[in-house]
Amino acid sequence: LQLRLEDMEFLRQRLVGVQAISAFNWAGPLPTVYQDKAYLPSVSPVTQDYLLTSGKNLVKGRFFNATDFANYRPVAVIDEYLVKELFGDRNPVGEQILVGRRLYIVIGVLETRPDDDSPPEGQILVPMAIYNALHGKQDIGSVQLRPYRLEELEDLSDRAIE
């Protein structure tokens, strides 16, 4: 089953009790370069409300806005781990990085949360609109929901699947 942005909008309009809904996809690890430093972080195209549904926090800069999506801006948000790997102590906001074969401007930094299962690898988030346009994709991967009340999560999930 391939999900599309229309599916997410359908859910947004019909599911009662949803505070936020977003889409998340995985583009895989892509070679990323800043000046003379290179790294292989995971890249994920996301939609605008991703921060609300993921529970991740921005620690510097800003997240994507509607204009970034509407104008297909080549902007990226990277995590703290990747900042250390590529930038050291420098502020990455406003700097250009080469992700795959495309230039992106770093506009924000996400916290890196420790994961019990694996060490951090570095992460880049890009607007789903530009990623899908550049790669000719239409699927959105998965949909994430954030209810107004946590106890409604399972019920919301069941209704979304129906």
PDB file of C-alpha atoms in Angstrom:
ATOM      1  CA  LEU A   1       0.000   0.000   0.000  1.00  0.00           C
ATOM      2  CA  GLN A   2       1.524   3.296  -1.097  1.00  0.00           C
ATOM      3  CA  LEU A   3       0.358   6.356   0.791  1.00  0.00           C
ATOM      4  CA  ARG A   4       0.173   9.746  -0.910  1.00  0.00           C
ATOM      5  CA  LEU A   5      -0.228  13.290   0.366  1.00  0.00           C
ATOM      6  CA  GLU A   6      -3.918  13.124  -0.584  1.00  0.00           C
ATOM      7  CA  ASP A   7      -4.317  10.230   1.877  1.00  0.00           C
ATOM      8  CA  MET A   8      -2.834  12.333   4.658  1.00  0.00           C
ATOM      9  CA  GLU A   9      -5.163  15.238   3.822  1.00  0.00           C
ATOM     10  CA  PHE A  10      -8.119  12.832   3.763  1.00  0.00           C
ATOM     11  CA  LEU A  11      -7.227  11.704   7.296  1.00  0.00           C
ATOM     12  CA  ARG A  12      -6.634  15.282   8.484  1.00  0.00           C
ATOM     13  CA  GLN A  13     -10.145  16.284   7.417  1.00  0.00           C
ATOM     14  CA  ARG A  14     -11.970  13.215   8.711  1.00  0.00           C
ATOM     15  CA  LEU A  15     -10.268  12.129  11.922  1.00  0.00           C
ATOM     16  CA  VAL A  16     -11.662  13.853  14.990  1.00  0.00           C
ATOM     17  CA  GLY A  17      -9.241  14.345  17.876  1.00  0.00           C
ATOM     18  CA  VAL A  18      -6.073  14.821  15.806  1.00  0.00           C
ATOM     19  CA  GLN A  19      -3.858  17.656  16.959  1.00  0.00           C
ATOM     20  CA  ALA A  20      -1.309  17.106  14.181  1.00  0.00           C
ATOM     21  CA  ILE A  21      -0.665  14.732  11.305  1.00  0.00           C
ATOM     22  CA  SER A  22       2.518  14.412   9.296  1.00  0.00           C
ATOM     23  CA  ALA A  23       4.236  12.201   6.770  1.00  0.00           C
ATOM     24  CA  PHE A  24       7.696  10.713   7.079  1.00  0.00           C
ATOM     25  CA  ASN A  25       9.730   8.781   4.548  1.00  0.00           C
ATOM     26  CA  TRP A  26      13.193   7.297   4.527  1.00  0.00           C
ATOM     27  CA  ALA A  27      15.496   8.149   1.633  1.00  0.00           C
ATOM     28  CA  GLY A  28      18.356   6.076   2.996  1.00  0.00           C
ATOM     29  CA  PRO A  29      21.866   7.132   3.870  1.00  0.00           C
ATOM     30  CA  LEU A  30      23.247   9.722   1.466  1.00  0.00           C
ATOM     31  CA  PRO A  31      26.811  11.042   1.260  1.00  0.00           C
ATOM     32  CA  THR A  32      26.802  14.516   2.802  1.00  0.00           C
ATOM     33  CA  VAL A  33      29.630  17.015   2.467  1.00  0.00           C
ATOM     34  CA  TYR A  34      30.449  20.318   4.143  1.00  0.00           C
ATOM     35  CA  GLN A  35      33.721  21.858   2.960  1.00  0.00           C
ATOM     36  CA  ASP A  36      36.345  19.131   3.541  1.00  0.00           C
ATOM     37  CA  LYS A  37      34.226  16.925   5.833  1.00  0.00           C
ATOM     38  CA  ALA A  38      32.021  14.071   4.646  1.00  0.00           C
ATOM     39  CA  TYR A  39      29.548  11.829   6.452  1.00  0.00           C
ATOM     40  CA  LEU A  40      26.828   9.283   5.604  1.00  0.00           C
ATOM     41  CA  PRO A  41      23.707  10.255   7.610  1.00  0.00           C
ATOM     42  CA  SER A  42      20.163   9.028   7.073  1.00  0.00           C
ATOM     43  CA  VAL A  43      17.966  11.379   5.065  1.00  0.00           C
ATOM     44  CA  SER A  44      14.227  11.653   5.651  1.00  0.00           C
ATOM     45  CA  PRO A  45      11.741  13.719   3.669  1.00  0.00           C
ATOM     46  CA  VAL A  46       9.032  15.019   6.031  1.00  0.00           C
ATOM     47  CA  THR A  47       5.968  17.254   5.994  1.00  0.00           C
ATOM     48  CA  GLN A  48       5.426  20.460   7.924  1.00  0.00           C
ATOM     49  CA  ASP A  49       3.984  19.078  11.197  1.00  0.00           C
ATOM     50  CA  TYR A  50       6.707  16.448  11.672  1.00  0.00           C
ATOM     51  CA  LEU A  51       8.048  18.067  14.854  1.00  0.00           C
ATOM     52  CA  LEU A  52       4.605  17.912  16.461  1.00  0.00           C
ATOM     53  CA  THR A  53       4.102  14.229  15.666  1.00  0.00           C
ATOM     54  CA  SER A  54       7.647  13.010  16.308  1.00  0.00           C
ATOM     55  CA  GLY A  55       8.111  14.662  19.684  1.00  0.00           C
ATOM     56  CA  LYS A  56      11.575  15.877  18.644  1.00  0.00           C
ATOM     57  CA  ASN A  57      12.747  19.332  19.629  1.00  0.00           C
ATOM     58  CA  LEU A  58      14.481  22.021  17.654  1.00  0.00           C
ATOM     59  CA  VAL A  59      17.555  23.351  19.470  1.00  0.00           C
ATOM     60  CA  LYS A  60      18.685  25.991  16.968  1.00  0.00           C
ATOM     61  CA  GLY A  61      17.284  27.824  13.965  1.00  0.00           C
ATOM     62  CA  ARG A  62      13.834  27.037  12.617  1.00  0.00           C
ATOM     63  CA  PHE A  63      11.823  24.187  11.133  1.00  0.00           C
ATOM     64  CA  PHE A  64      10.195  24.068   7.703  1.00  0.00           C
ATOM     65  CA  ASN A  65       7.294  26.416   7.030  1.00  0.00           C
ATOM     66  CA  ALA A  66       4.554  26.520   4.409  1.00  0.00           C
ATOM     67  CA  THR A  67       6.649  28.762   2.139  1.00  0.00           C
ATOM     68  CA  ASP A  68       9.495  26.221   2.107  1.00  0.00           C
ATOM     69  CA  PHE A  69       7.061  23.605   0.802  1.00  0.00           C
ATOM     70  CA  ALA A  70       5.190  25.870  -1.619  1.00  0.00           C
ATOM     71  CA  ASN A  71       8.407  27.193  -3.171  1.00  0.00           C
ATOM     72  CA  TYR A  72      10.314  23.885  -3.092  1.00  0.00           C
ATOM     73  CA  ARG A  73      13.138  25.503  -1.134  1.00  0.00           C
ATOM     74  CA  PRO A  74      16.306  23.372  -0.811  1.00  0.00           C
ATOM     75  CA  VAL A  75      16.489  23.630   2.976  1.00  0.00           C
ATOM     76  CA  ALA A  76      17.459  21.042   5.580  1.00  0.00           C
ATOM     77  CA  VAL A  77      17.278  20.453   9.310  1.00  0.00           C
ATOM     78  CA  ILE A  78      20.085  18.337  10.752  1.00  0.00           C
ATOM     79  CA  ASP A  79      20.557  16.736  14.147  1.00  0.00           C
ATOM     80  CA  GLU A  80      23.143  17.669  16.790  1.00  0.00           C
ATOM     81  CA  TYR A  81      25.199  14.554  16.074  1.00  0.00           C
ATOM     82  CA  LEU A  82      25.641  15.531  12.424  1.00  0.00           C
ATOM     83  CA  VAL A  83      26.534  19.082  13.482  1.00  0.00           C
ATOM     84  CA  LYS A  84      29.441  17.679  15.511  1.00  0.00           C
ATOM     85  CA  GLU A  85      30.581  15.443  12.641  1.00  0.00           C
ATOM     86  CA  LEU A  86      30.488  18.111   9.920  1.00  0.00           C
ATOM     87  CA  PHE A  87      30.742  21.476  11.656  1.00  0.00           C
ATOM     88  CA  GLY A  88      32.474  20.850  14.985  1.00  0.00           C
ATOM     89  CA  ASP A  89      31.818  23.971  17.089  1.00  0.00           C
ATOM     90  CA  ARG A  90      30.622  26.126  14.167  1.00  0.00           C
ATOM     91  CA  ASN A  91      26.999  27.194  13.872  1.00  0.00           C
ATOM     92  CA  PRO A  92      25.579  25.307  10.851  1.00  0.00           C
ATOM     93  CA  VAL A  93      22.510  27.527  10.368  1.00  0.00           C
ATOM     94  CA  GLY A  94      22.792  29.319   7.035  1.00  0.00           C
ATOM     95  CA  GLU A  95      25.560  27.035   5.747  1.00  0.00           C
ATOM     96  CA  GLN A  96      25.263  24.944   2.573  1.00  0.00           C
ATOM     97  CA  ILE A  97      25.721  21.173   2.587  1.00  0.00           C
ATOM     98  CA  LEU A  98      25.858  18.800  -0.340  1.00  0.00           C
ATOM     99  CA  VAL A  99      23.408  15.933   0.220  1.00  0.00           C
ATOM    100  CA  GLY A 100      23.774  13.320  -2.482  1.00  0.00           C
ATOM    101  CA  ARG A 101      24.237  15.584  -5.485  1.00  0.00           C
ATOM    102  CA  ARG A 102      22.083  18.484  -4.271  1.00  0.00           C
ATOM    103  CA  LEU A 103      22.875  21.601  -2.279  1.00  0.00           C
ATOM    104  CA  TYR A 104      20.722  22.355   0.751  1.00  0.00           C
ATOM    105  CA  ILE A 105      20.856  25.266   3.196  1.00  0.00           C
ATOM    106  CA  VAL A 106      20.800  24.247   6.857  1.00  0.00           C
ATOM    107  CA  ILE A 107      18.004  26.184   8.587  1.00  0.00           C
ATOM    108  CA  GLY A 108      17.731  24.313  11.879  1.00  0.00           C
ATOM    109  CA  VAL A 109      19.178  21.763  14.293  1.00  0.00           C
ATOM    110  CA  LEU A 110      17.243  18.958  15.993  1.00  0.00           C
ATOM    111  CA  GLU A 111      18.171  17.407  19.287  1.00  0.00           C
ATOM    112  CA  THR A 112      19.836  14.009  19.048  1.00  0.00           C
ATOM    113  CA  ARG A 113      18.184  11.618  21.451  1.00  0.00           C
ATOM    114  CA  PRO A 114      20.088   8.577  22.648  1.00  0.00           C
ATOM    115  CA  ASP A 115      18.598   5.325  21.400  1.00  0.00           C
ATOM    116  CA  ASP A 116      19.052   2.193  23.468  1.00  0.00           C
ATOM    117  CA  ASP A 117      19.181  -0.003  20.354  1.00  0.00           C
ATOM    118  CA  SER A 118      21.860   1.791  18.380  1.00  0.00           C
ATOM    119  CA  PRO A 119      24.297   4.704  18.571  1.00  0.00           C
ATOM    120  CA  PRO A 120      23.388   7.957  16.769  1.00  0.00           C
ATOM    121  CA  GLU A 121      24.200   8.045  13.057  1.00  0.00           C
ATOM    122  CA  GLY A 122      23.279  11.586  12.113  1.00  0.00           C
ATOM    123  CA  GLN A 123      20.031  12.646  10.504  1.00  0.00           C
ATOM    124  CA  ILE A 124      18.950  15.115   7.842  1.00  0.00           C
ATOM    125  CA  LEU A 125      15.332  16.156   7.352  1.00  0.00           C
ATOM    126  CA  VAL A 126      14.296  17.762   4.074  1.00  0.00           C
ATOM    127  CA  PRO A 127      10.887  19.025   2.915  1.00  0.00           C
ATOM    128  CA  MET A 128       8.968  16.195   1.292  1.00  0.00           C
ATOM    129  CA  ALA A 129       7.801  18.532  -1.501  1.00  0.00           C
ATOM    130  CA  ILE A 130      11.282  19.199  -2.913  1.00  0.00           C
ATOM    131  CA  TYR A 131      12.515  15.650  -2.348  1.00  0.00           C
ATOM    132  CA  ASN A 132       9.559  14.088  -4.166  1.00  0.00           C
ATOM    133  CA  ALA A 133       9.781  16.631  -7.008  1.00  0.00           C
ATOM    134  CA  LEU A 134      13.513  16.021  -7.509  1.00  0.00           C
ATOM    135  CA  HIS A 135      13.165  12.249  -7.411  1.00  0.00           C
ATOM    136  CA  GLY A 136       9.837  11.859  -9.224  1.00  0.00           C
ATOM    137  CA  LYS A 137       8.195  10.216  -6.233  1.00  0.00           C
ATOM    138  CA  GLN A 138       4.623  10.535  -5.037  1.00  0.00           C
ATOM    139  CA  ASP A 139       4.488   8.200  -2.063  1.00  0.00           C
ATOM    140  CA  ILE A 140       4.888   9.563   1.462  1.00  0.00           C
ATOM    141  CA  GLY A 141       6.059   6.496   3.342  1.00  0.00           C
ATOM    142  CA  SER A 142       4.205   6.595   6.643  1.00  0.00           C
ATOM    143  CA  VAL A 143       1.742   8.860   8.402  1.00  0.00           C
ATOM    144  CA  GLN A 144       2.242   9.922  12.010  1.00  0.00           C
ATOM    145  CA  LEU A 145      -0.608  11.140  14.220  1.00  0.00           C
ATOM    146  CA  ARG A 146      -0.610  13.201  17.399  1.00  0.00           C
ATOM    147  CA  PRO A 147      -3.861  13.139  19.348  1.00  0.00           C
ATOM    148  CA  TYR A 148      -4.981  15.862  21.725  1.00  0.00           C
ATOM    149  CA  ARG A 149      -5.067  13.236  24.481  1.00  0.00           C
ATOM    150  CA  LEU A 150      -2.564  10.359  24.625  1.00  0.00           C
ATOM    151  CA  GLU A 151      -5.211   7.813  25.628  1.00  0.00           C
ATOM    152  CA  GLU A 152      -6.906   8.426  22.243  1.00  0.00           C
ATOM    153  CA  LEU A 153      -3.863   7.313  20.229  1.00  0.00           C
ATOM    154  CA  GLU A 154      -4.835   3.677  19.760  1.00  0.00           C
ATOM    155  CA  ASP A 155      -8.412   4.567  18.792  1.00  0.00           C
ATOM    156  CA  LEU A 156      -7.153   7.180  16.308  1.00  0.00           C
ATOM    157  CA  SER A 157      -4.782   4.655  14.794  1.00  0.00           C
ATOM    158  CA  ASP A 158      -7.589   2.104  14.385  1.00  0.00           C
ATOM    159  CA  ARG A 159      -9.865   4.702  12.746  1.00  0.00           C
ATOM    160  CA  ALA A 160      -7.083   5.838  10.402  1.00  0.00           C
ATOM    161  CA  ILE A 161      -6.515   2.266   9.188  1.00  0.00           C
ATOM    162  CA  GLU A 162     -10.234   1.800   8.468  1.00  0.00           C
TER     163      GLU A 162
END
